[in-house]
Amino acid sequence: MNLAQENDSVLLVGKDGKRSLFVLKSGWRHNTHHGFVEHDDIIGQSFGRSVTTHLGHKVLVLRPSLDDLLMNLKRGSQIIYPKDIGLILLKMDLGAGSRVIEAGTGSGALTTAFAHRVAPTGTIYSYDNREDMINIARKNLELAGYNDRVEFYQRDIIEGFDQTDVDAVFLDVREPWEYLTQVTAALQPSGFFGALVPTTNQVTDLLFGIRGTGLWDVEVLEILVRHYKPVPARLRPVDLMPAHTGYLVFARYVPSDAMDSEGVEELDSSEEGVYENGSQG
Amino acid sequence: MNLAQENDSVLLVGKDGKRSLFVLKSGWRHNTHHGFVEHDDIIGQSFGRSVTTHLGHKVLVLRPSLDDLLMNLKRGSQIIYPKDIGLILLKMDLGAGSRVIEAGTGSGALTTAFAHRVAPTGTIYSYDNREDMINIARKNLELAGYNDRVEFYQRDIIEGFDQTDVDAVFLDVREPWEYLTQVTAALQPSGFFGALVPTTNQVTDLLFGIRGTGLWDVEVLEILVRHYKPVPARLRPVDLMPAHTGYLVFARYVPSDAMDSEGVEELDSSEEGVYENGSQG
Amino acid sequence: MNLAQENDSVLLVGKDGKRSLFVLKSGWRHNTHHGFVEHDDIIGQSFGRSVTTHLGHKVLVLRPSLDDLLMNLKRGSQIIYPKDIGLILLKMDLGAGSRVIEAGTGSGALTTAFAHRVAPTGTIYSYDNREDMINIARKNLELAGYNDRVEFYQRDIIEGFDQTDVDAVFLDVREPWEYLTQVTAALQPSGFFGALVPTTNQVTDLLFGIRGTGLWDVEVLEILVRHYKPVPARLRPVDLMPAHTGYLVFARYVPSDAMDSEGVEELDSSEEGVYENGSQG
Amino acid sequence: MNLAQENDSVLLVGKDGKRSLFVLKSGWRHNTHHGFVEHDDIIGQSFGRSVTTHLGHKVLVLRPSLDDLLMNLKRGSQIIYPKDIGLILLKMDLGAGSRVIEAGTGSGALTTAFAHRVAPTGTIYSYDNREDMINIARKNLELAGYNDRVEFYQRDIIEGFDQTDVDAVFLDVREPWEYLTQVTAALQPSGFFGALVPTTNQVTDLLFGIRGTGLWDVEVLEILVRHYKPVPARLRPVDLMPAHTGYLVFARYVPSDAMDSEGVEELDSSEEGVYENGSQG
């Protein structure tokens, strides 16, 4: 069964649609717009049911999903969208036990998603040169209950990473092309590289930088998500959608001695055709 | 380290970009366009390097990613795209240890992704009424090495599912609205529902069907992915893209006694506004 | 040359980017945030230059484009976007001298675009059952200087149109499928039909309604426009875009005696293939 | 009425969906897959009806629309899509009587659309340095019946244009930023500039080039069109769509003495906000 335990994160939803996310602590109270609830009224009960506030209003008690966690992050910087995170997790091939380097940490949205993904045995090594961002991220990870799977490093990554042989490296920094030597020094052969950049100029710079590094099978893409109003008799998209979050760049590390450079070049172009035909699978 | 073992899946990439995916068996040979390679030349060696065929050509040896596995599925039916799978995994909140019901199985693309996601301890219960599809899926899962995490059921799901209290149910069937009672009987409170349907008429029917079932916080969306040619000096999107794969519908199960129906109604609409503002995070 | 005349529409742009559109009248004054300008300082001068307000500020004087006119309409109802108008004008094949029926009038955005397009000798017959909308539209058309090319009719179009043998009929009404007999009675053979509807349910109803009416070569489409921030060193799309304005449906009138019904059926499907291949040209 | 005359263009549609476009000449015959038709059986008859081939099959006779003309162009180079043409015509503010410069001519698709748009009294000045392209374009314009509205110039436009005070200049050339002095020398104040370029690098170069030229109110955008299968009970988008044709750049010419440069700068950014809010109208 699915019972709420002390130290679990919990999501409360009020009648007004107001959501709040917090960690259960025996003896504590949580205030809502419709009165407070006792944590002890939640601990030991199943999720997906309701509790009653001291003013007699029902409030819904849910186990927060990764999506809920991401929506409730304290933000200190730009956010990454679920549409992008879903594909990043897939393309970086993260799974239970993966060891992943990420820079920069930002408010820890991607860190949270990575930590969720590599449970129960993997580790995230998260680098940022700003102490304030690491502090925000640390709090967000704590709320998610994932703190023990993440190691934070406050550092300029031009100095390199402490890990080697990791499964994947993801860069969410302004000039990712400046750190590709550091990236390939940390990656295991066959490992995955990813980056998110907002402008086309950065994509161009990154693609130029990737040449000759052993990063291979390069993909550049963007994702658009369109929500519909869930009204069955008048089905139509919502009025506005995000026009842009960023360009995603993915590649795979193949040390240069693994193949002749001509061979690698050839692969790139043939692979590209697959995606152009829309038959990627 | 990252050494290939007997019974591991392996991805070979030739100079011509040709990829092949197979399981390593000591004593076996694998034919490529440029000669054969001995499995024993791969077993015990690290991934991300090359082997030489009997004709002297280098071939790249990679550990197949989930993306590689999905691209190499034997297909007996419509395929689900990585862009959709990434978000489905996120929205269904799957993680290590999750128990998930899926119907129909199809060629097992989503089954493969689910199995990858719930490792090492979760289980996928996959239902299809066609024996031929289950056989194709079983072979695909075997190639991926995920067979022991999947239980197949050949059945018309109108008869219901054998499991209860599962974390998530995903329907990839023609008339998902016909099985919502079966879905909520199997789901634990707070659990996740998802469906993929190709036409707007089906979205309408599903949204009508969802009313009053306890499926709540309904989201309808579609994802568009656009690849770019990875040519830095002439950066531009590819010429063609998929215009449509399907509409994704997600909801969460909240038993009707958990909240007053008016409350739930209210939540739906307020939540919808969040996505319209593009501030979903 | 390009000199402003009395009764011309003029667009003023201030230093603060504030735009105002009005008709030139000798002896009048126009107030801006930076002082007033005398109409007589504009009349007889060329467009694309500036005038000085009585407070000494330069204000830009432009001949309003159709796009400017559409952006400055007084709105009493939903607006139609330039992205849609551009394709509507093309698909309805409007040109100098065309005779076009439109219903409903709304605030006259499409009426304005049609009137601009059929100049100097064409006529727009614009029907709406709401007097207030016709009054708003009439004022907008006056500002554009197109009033003499438009005839307004306040009527429920279930009673039919007064014209026959027109080049095109466009319906921007809630239930366009209710008026198809009236449409084909007004259209000349080979003439063009168009409609804009916001929901998928309406598209379905319209497609069902079109069957057997002689409306042929049916196209259903939607247009997405994405603006970029015009910053050369940091080129990227803007943050938000319209996710939806409406679905456009186009068809051509071929009286049923012109071809065997099987023939027409065949055409439809083959034609559809052209668009699927993206090779429409 | 709407009768076919000698020298009119006509579109024939056979039962197999095969379309052919030609000019009516008394005494001539036209071959179809189902037998030939006599031009004289079409001349003097109304459009939107059928004629019978010598083998007894009905063939539909339509007056070709601009869209039909564009779809039937003989192609010697890249094509421009209707989705782009519709917005180009709108944004360049072309109307009856406009005088427009275009470079390069290409196969004359845009030339055809411009010529259609400026009828009956306008002129298109079309420049290309390749004689073969001009010859193809000339034939396409002839078929459309628009030849007398177009003047062709075989020239490298670095030498400038022969016209001044034109209403609009559109560049469909590889390096449009090289010719902006020539563009503004030809444009009247308040006139319109447009360009189509396929890569983001070209957009960047063009935006840098535009600075200080008097081209103002710069817009950069792209248009995506998505067709739906017109099947009412199974409404869904087609499988593939064009992912990209090109980026459109529009601007308006305001000689630098018309406003203080700071003023112009200010306008740019404020205007940009309008489009970001999706409220362009």
Short mmCIF file of C-alpha atoms in Angstrom, two decimals, chain D:
data_model
loop_
_atom_site.label_atom_id
_atom_site.label_comp_id
_atom_site.label_asym_id
_atom_site.label_seq_id
_atom_site.Cartn_x
_atom_site.Cartn_y
_atom_site.Cartn_z
CA MET D 1 -20.74 35.44 -66.02
CA ASN D 2 -17.61 33.47 -66.05
CA LEU D 3 -16.92 32.26 -69.60
CA ALA D 4 -13.62 30.85 -70.85
CA GLN D 5 -12.04 32.95 -73.61
CA GLU D 6 -9.27 32.23 -76.07
CA ASN D 7 -5.88 32.93 -74.40
CA ASP D 8 -7.30 32.31 -70.93
CA SER D 9 -5.47 29.86 -68.72
CA VAL D 10 -7.55 26.83 -67.86
CA LEU D 11 -7.16 23.99 -65.35
CA LEU D 12 -8.39 20.53 -66.33
CA VAL D 13 -8.99 17.88 -63.66
CA GLY D 14 -9.47 14.26 -64.68
CA LYS D 15 -11.23 11.46 -62.80
CA ASP D 16 -7.82 10.26 -61.62
CA GLY D 17 -7.16 13.62 -59.98
CA LYS D 18 -4.57 14.47 -62.60
CA ARG D 19 -4.47 18.22 -63.17
CA SER D 20 -3.14 20.08 -66.17
CA LEU D 21 -2.86 23.80 -66.81
CA PHE D 22 -2.66 25.34 -70.26
CA VAL D 23 -3.67 28.33 -72.39
CA LEU D 24 -6.75 28.07 -74.64
CA LYS D 25 -6.07 28.34 -78.38
CA SER D 26 -8.84 27.89 -80.90
CA GLY D 27 -8.30 24.80 -83.05
CA TRP D 28 -5.94 23.09 -80.59
CA ARG D 29 -6.38 19.81 -78.74
CA HIS D 30 -5.30 18.84 -75.22
CA ASN D 31 -4.38 15.25 -74.35
CA THR D 32 -5.45 13.70 -71.05
CA HIS D 33 -5.07 10.16 -69.69
CA HIS D 34 -8.67 9.55 -70.74
CA GLY D 35 -8.59 10.93 -74.27
CA PHE D 36 -8.24 14.39 -75.78
CA VAL D 37 -10.48 17.46 -75.54
CA GLU D 38 -10.93 20.19 -78.14
CA HIS D 39 -10.05 23.68 -76.88
CA ASP D 40 -13.07 24.89 -78.85
CA ASP D 41 -15.32 22.76 -76.62
CA ILE D 42 -14.12 24.91 -73.69
CA ILE D 43 -13.91 28.37 -75.27
CA GLY D 44 -17.14 30.26 -74.73
CA GLN D 45 -18.39 27.88 -72.04
CA SER D 46 -18.53 28.67 -68.34
CA PHE D 47 -15.89 27.47 -65.87
CA GLY D 48 -16.78 25.00 -63.11
CA ARG D 49 -18.45 22.56 -65.50
CA SER D 50 -17.15 19.57 -67.41
CA VAL D 51 -16.30 18.65 -70.97
CA THR D 52 -16.21 15.19 -72.45
CA THR D 53 -13.07 13.68 -73.98
CA HIS D 54 -13.19 11.93 -77.36
CA LEU D 55 -13.30 8.66 -75.37
CA GLY D 56 -16.41 9.76 -73.52
CA HIS D 57 -14.93 10.66 -70.12
CA LYS D 58 -15.92 13.77 -68.20
CA VAL D 59 -13.13 16.18 -67.31
CA LEU D 60 -13.59 19.16 -65.00
CA VAL D 61 -12.83 22.65 -66.37
CA LEU D 62 -11.76 25.22 -63.77
CA ARG D 63 -10.47 28.73 -63.88
CA PRO D 64 -7.01 28.37 -62.29
CA SER D 65 -6.59 30.18 -59.01
CA LEU D 66 -3.31 31.77 -57.97
CA ASP D 67 -2.80 28.67 -55.82
CA ASP D 68 -3.31 26.42 -58.85
CA LEU D 69 -0.85 28.53 -60.86
CA LEU D 70 1.76 28.29 -58.11
CA MET D 71 1.31 24.51 -57.85
CA ASN D 72 1.81 24.06 -61.59
CA LEU D 73 4.94 26.17 -62.05
CA LYS D 74 7.81 24.68 -63.95
CA ARG D 75 10.54 24.62 -61.33
CA GLY D 76 14.15 25.47 -61.86
CA SER D 77 14.94 26.34 -58.28
CA GLN D 78 13.61 26.19 -54.74
CA ILE D 79 9.92 26.89 -54.40
CA ILE D 80 8.15 29.35 -52.08
CA TYR D 81 5.17 27.95 -50.20
CA PRO D 82 1.64 29.44 -50.22
CA LYS D 83 1.83 29.79 -46.41
CA ASP D 84 4.79 32.13 -46.86
CA ILE D 85 3.45 33.89 -49.95
CA GLY D 86 0.18 34.79 -48.23
CA LEU D 87 1.97 36.59 -45.43
CA ILE D 88 4.57 38.15 -47.73
CA LEU D 89 1.80 39.75 -49.83
CA LEU D 90 0.19 41.07 -46.66
CA LYS D 91 3.35 42.34 -44.96
CA MET D 92 4.70 43.97 -48.13
CA ASP D 93 1.31 45.72 -48.34
CA LEU D 94 0.94 45.07 -52.05
CA GLY D 95 -2.26 46.16 -53.75
CA ALA D 96 -3.68 47.15 -57.08
CA GLY D 97 -1.17 49.46 -58.75
CA SER D 98 1.86 48.75 -56.56
CA ARG D 99 5.33 48.95 -58.05
CA VAL D 100 7.56 46.22 -56.65
CA ILE D 101 11.18 45.13 -57.09
CA GLU D 102 12.06 41.48 -56.62
CA ALA D 103 15.44 39.72 -56.68
CA GLY D 104 16.17 36.92 -57.49
CA THR D 105 13.52 35.87 -59.92
CA GLY D 106 14.02 32.11 -59.48
CA SER D 107 11.31 30.17 -61.25
CA GLY D 108 8.92 33.07 -60.83
CA ALA D 109 6.65 31.79 -58.06
CA LEU D 110 6.77 34.98 -56.08
CA THR D 111 6.78 36.99 -59.32
CA THR D 112 3.50 35.29 -60.23
CA ALA D 113 1.97 36.06 -56.85
CA PHE D 114 3.15 39.68 -56.96
CA ALA D 115 1.82 40.12 -60.51
CA HIS D 116 -1.55 38.67 -59.47
CA ARG D 117 -1.63 41.02 -56.54
CA VAL D 118 -0.80 44.34 -58.24
CA ALA D 119 -3.25 43.87 -61.13
CA PRO D 120 -4.58 45.64 -63.06
CA THR D 121 -2.17 48.59 -63.05
CA GLY D 122 0.96 47.70 -61.06
CA THR D 123 4.38 46.54 -62.24
CA ILE D 124 6.89 43.98 -61.00
CA TYR D 125 10.59 44.60 -61.69
CA SER D 126 12.24 41.23 -61.37
CA TYR D 127 16.05 40.88 -61.23
CA ASP D 128 18.15 37.75 -61.57
CA ASN D 129 21.72 37.22 -62.77
CA ARG D 130 20.90 33.85 -64.33
CA GLU D 131 19.41 33.93 -67.83
CA ASP D 132 18.08 30.36 -67.52
CA MET D 133 16.01 31.26 -64.46
CA ILE D 134 14.55 34.31 -66.16
CA ASN D 135 13.56 32.14 -69.12
CA ILE D 136 11.79 29.63 -66.86
CA ALA D 137 10.06 32.46 -65.00
CA ARG D 138 9.01 34.10 -68.24
CA LYS D 139 7.31 30.86 -69.34
CA ASN D 140 5.56 30.49 -66.01
CA LEU D 141 4.31 34.06 -66.14
CA GLU D 142 3.09 33.52 -69.68
CA LEU D 143 1.05 30.51 -68.61
CA ALA D 144 -0.46 32.62 -65.84
CA GLY D 145 -1.18 35.39 -68.34
CA TYR D 146 0.75 37.97 -66.28
CA ASN D 147 3.69 38.63 -68.59
CA ASP D 148 2.77 42.21 -69.40
CA ARG D 149 2.94 43.23 -65.74
CA VAL D 150 6.53 42.05 -65.25
CA GLU D 151 9.82 43.54 -66.43
CA PHE D 152 12.80 41.20 -66.16
CA TYR D 153 16.39 42.34 -65.66
CA GLN D 154 19.36 40.00 -65.97
CA ARG D 155 21.87 41.68 -63.70
CA ASP D 156 24.00 41.37 -60.58
CA ILE D 157 22.03 43.61 -58.23
CA ILE D 158 25.21 44.86 -56.59
CA GLU D 159 25.02 47.36 -59.49
CA GLY D 160 21.72 48.63 -58.13
CA PHE D 161 18.16 48.79 -59.41
CA ASP D 162 16.89 50.98 -62.27
CA GLN D 163 13.78 52.07 -60.36
CA THR D 164 13.32 54.58 -57.56
CA ASP D 165 10.42 55.35 -55.30
CA VAL D 166 8.98 51.82 -55.49
CA ASP D 167 6.46 50.60 -52.92
CA ALA D 168 8.34 47.47 -51.90
CA VAL D 169 11.52 45.48 -52.44
CA PHE D 170 11.76 41.76 -51.77
CA LEU D 171 15.06 39.87 -51.75
CA ASP D 172 15.23 36.12 -52.18
CA VAL D 173 19.00 35.94 -52.55
CA ARG D 174 21.80 34.25 -50.63
CA GLU D 175 23.33 37.36 -49.04
CA PRO D 176 20.62 40.01 -48.83
CA TRP D 177 22.71 42.10 -46.43
CA GLU D 178 25.07 42.94 -49.31
CA TYR D 179 22.42 44.94 -51.15
CA LEU D 180 20.72 47.09 -48.54
CA THR D 181 22.11 50.37 -49.87
CA GLN D 182 20.67 49.46 -53.26
CA VAL D 183 17.36 48.57 -51.59
CA THR D 184 16.92 51.85 -49.74
CA ALA D 185 17.98 53.81 -52.84
CA ALA D 186 15.05 52.23 -54.68
CA LEU D 187 12.41 52.38 -51.92
CA GLN D 188 10.14 55.31 -51.28
CA PRO D 189 9.98 56.55 -47.70
CA SER D 190 7.44 54.44 -45.78
CA GLY D 191 8.00 51.59 -48.28
CA PHE D 192 8.40 47.93 -47.39
CA PHE D 193 11.36 45.59 -47.36
CA GLY D 194 11.19 41.82 -47.16
CA ALA D 195 13.58 38.90 -47.41
CA LEU D 196 13.48 35.13 -47.20
CA VAL D 197 16.54 33.23 -45.98
CA PRO D 198 16.82 29.55 -45.07
CA THR D 199 19.41 29.60 -42.26
CA THR D 200 19.69 31.23 -38.86
CA ASN D 201 23.20 32.41 -39.74
CA GLN D 202 21.74 34.44 -42.60
CA VAL D 203 19.13 35.96 -40.30
CA THR D 204 21.91 37.05 -37.97
CA ASP D 205 23.94 38.55 -40.83
CA LEU D 206 20.90 40.34 -42.20
CA LEU D 207 19.95 41.79 -38.80
CA PHE D 208 23.50 43.09 -38.35
CA GLY D 209 23.41 44.52 -41.87
CA ILE D 210 20.11 46.30 -41.36
CA ARG D 211 21.49 48.46 -38.53
CA GLY D 212 21.86 52.06 -39.58
CA THR D 213 20.26 51.65 -43.00
CA GLY D 214 16.94 53.28 -42.15
CA LEU D 215 15.17 49.90 -42.27
CA TRP D 216 13.02 49.97 -39.17
CA ASP D 217 10.32 48.04 -37.32
CA VAL D 218 12.10 44.80 -38.09
CA GLU D 219 10.17 41.56 -37.79
CA VAL D 220 11.65 38.06 -38.02
CA LEU D 221 9.28 35.14 -38.16
CA GLU D 222 8.58 31.73 -39.55
CA ILE D 223 5.30 30.09 -40.44
CA LEU D 224 4.29 26.49 -39.89
CA VAL D 225 1.28 25.09 -41.66
CA ARG D 226 -0.36 21.86 -40.61
CA HIS D 227 -2.91 20.14 -42.83
CA TYR D 228 -5.57 17.82 -41.47
CA LYS D 229 -7.02 14.78 -43.19
CA PRO D 230 -10.54 15.94 -44.11
CA VAL D 231 -12.21 12.87 -42.61
CA PRO D 232 -14.91 14.07 -40.21
CA ALA D 233 -15.17 10.96 -37.99
CA ARG D 234 -11.40 10.57 -37.68
CA LEU D 235 -10.12 14.13 -37.69
CA ARG D 236 -6.35 14.32 -37.29
CA PRO D 237 -3.37 16.08 -38.81
CA VAL D 238 -1.59 14.47 -41.74
CA ASP D 239 1.52 12.46 -40.89
CA LEU D 240 4.22 14.78 -42.21
CA MET D 241 4.54 18.52 -42.58
CA PRO D 242 7.25 20.83 -43.86
CA ALA D 243 9.51 21.55 -40.89
CA HIS D 244 11.03 24.57 -42.55
CA THR D 245 10.94 26.63 -45.69
CA GLY D 246 12.67 29.78 -44.55
CA TYR D 247 12.81 32.68 -42.14
CA LEU D 248 10.94 35.80 -43.22
CA VAL D 249 12.38 39.20 -42.38
CA PHE D 250 10.30 42.34 -42.84
CA ALA D 251 11.09 46.01 -42.29
CA ARG D 252 9.95 49.44 -43.33
CA TYR D 253 12.07 52.20 -44.79
CA VAL D 254 12.26 55.40 -42.75
CA PRO D 255 15.03 57.74 -43.96
CA SER D 256 17.36 58.51 -41.10
CA ASP D 257 16.52 62.20 -40.99
CA ALA D 258 12.90 61.39 -40.14
CA MET D 259 13.59 60.57 -36.50
CA ASP D 260 16.37 60.66 -33.96
CA SER D 261 18.17 57.36 -33.94
CA GLU D 262 17.34 56.86 -30.26
CA GLY D 263 13.69 57.25 -31.08
CA VAL D 264 13.84 54.57 -33.70
CA GLU D 265 15.68 52.22 -31.40
CA GLU D 266 13.01 52.68 -28.77
CA LEU D 267 10.25 51.85 -31.22
CA ASP D 268 11.82 48.59 -32.22
CA SER D 269 11.84 47.14 -28.78
CA SER D 270 8.41 48.33 -27.74
CA GLU D 271 6.92 47.01 -30.93
CA GLU D 272 8.53 43.66 -30.41
CA GLY D 273 6.58 43.30 -27.21
CA VAL D 274 3.33 43.48 -29.10
CA TYR D 275 4.09 40.32 -31.00
CA GLU D 276 5.34 38.52 -27.95
CA ASN D 277 2.00 39.01 -26.32
CA GLY D 278 0.34 37.43 -29.27
CA SER D 279 -2.01 40.38 -29.56
CA GLN D 280 -0.97 41.50 -32.94
CA GLY D 281 -4.44 41.54 -34.40
#
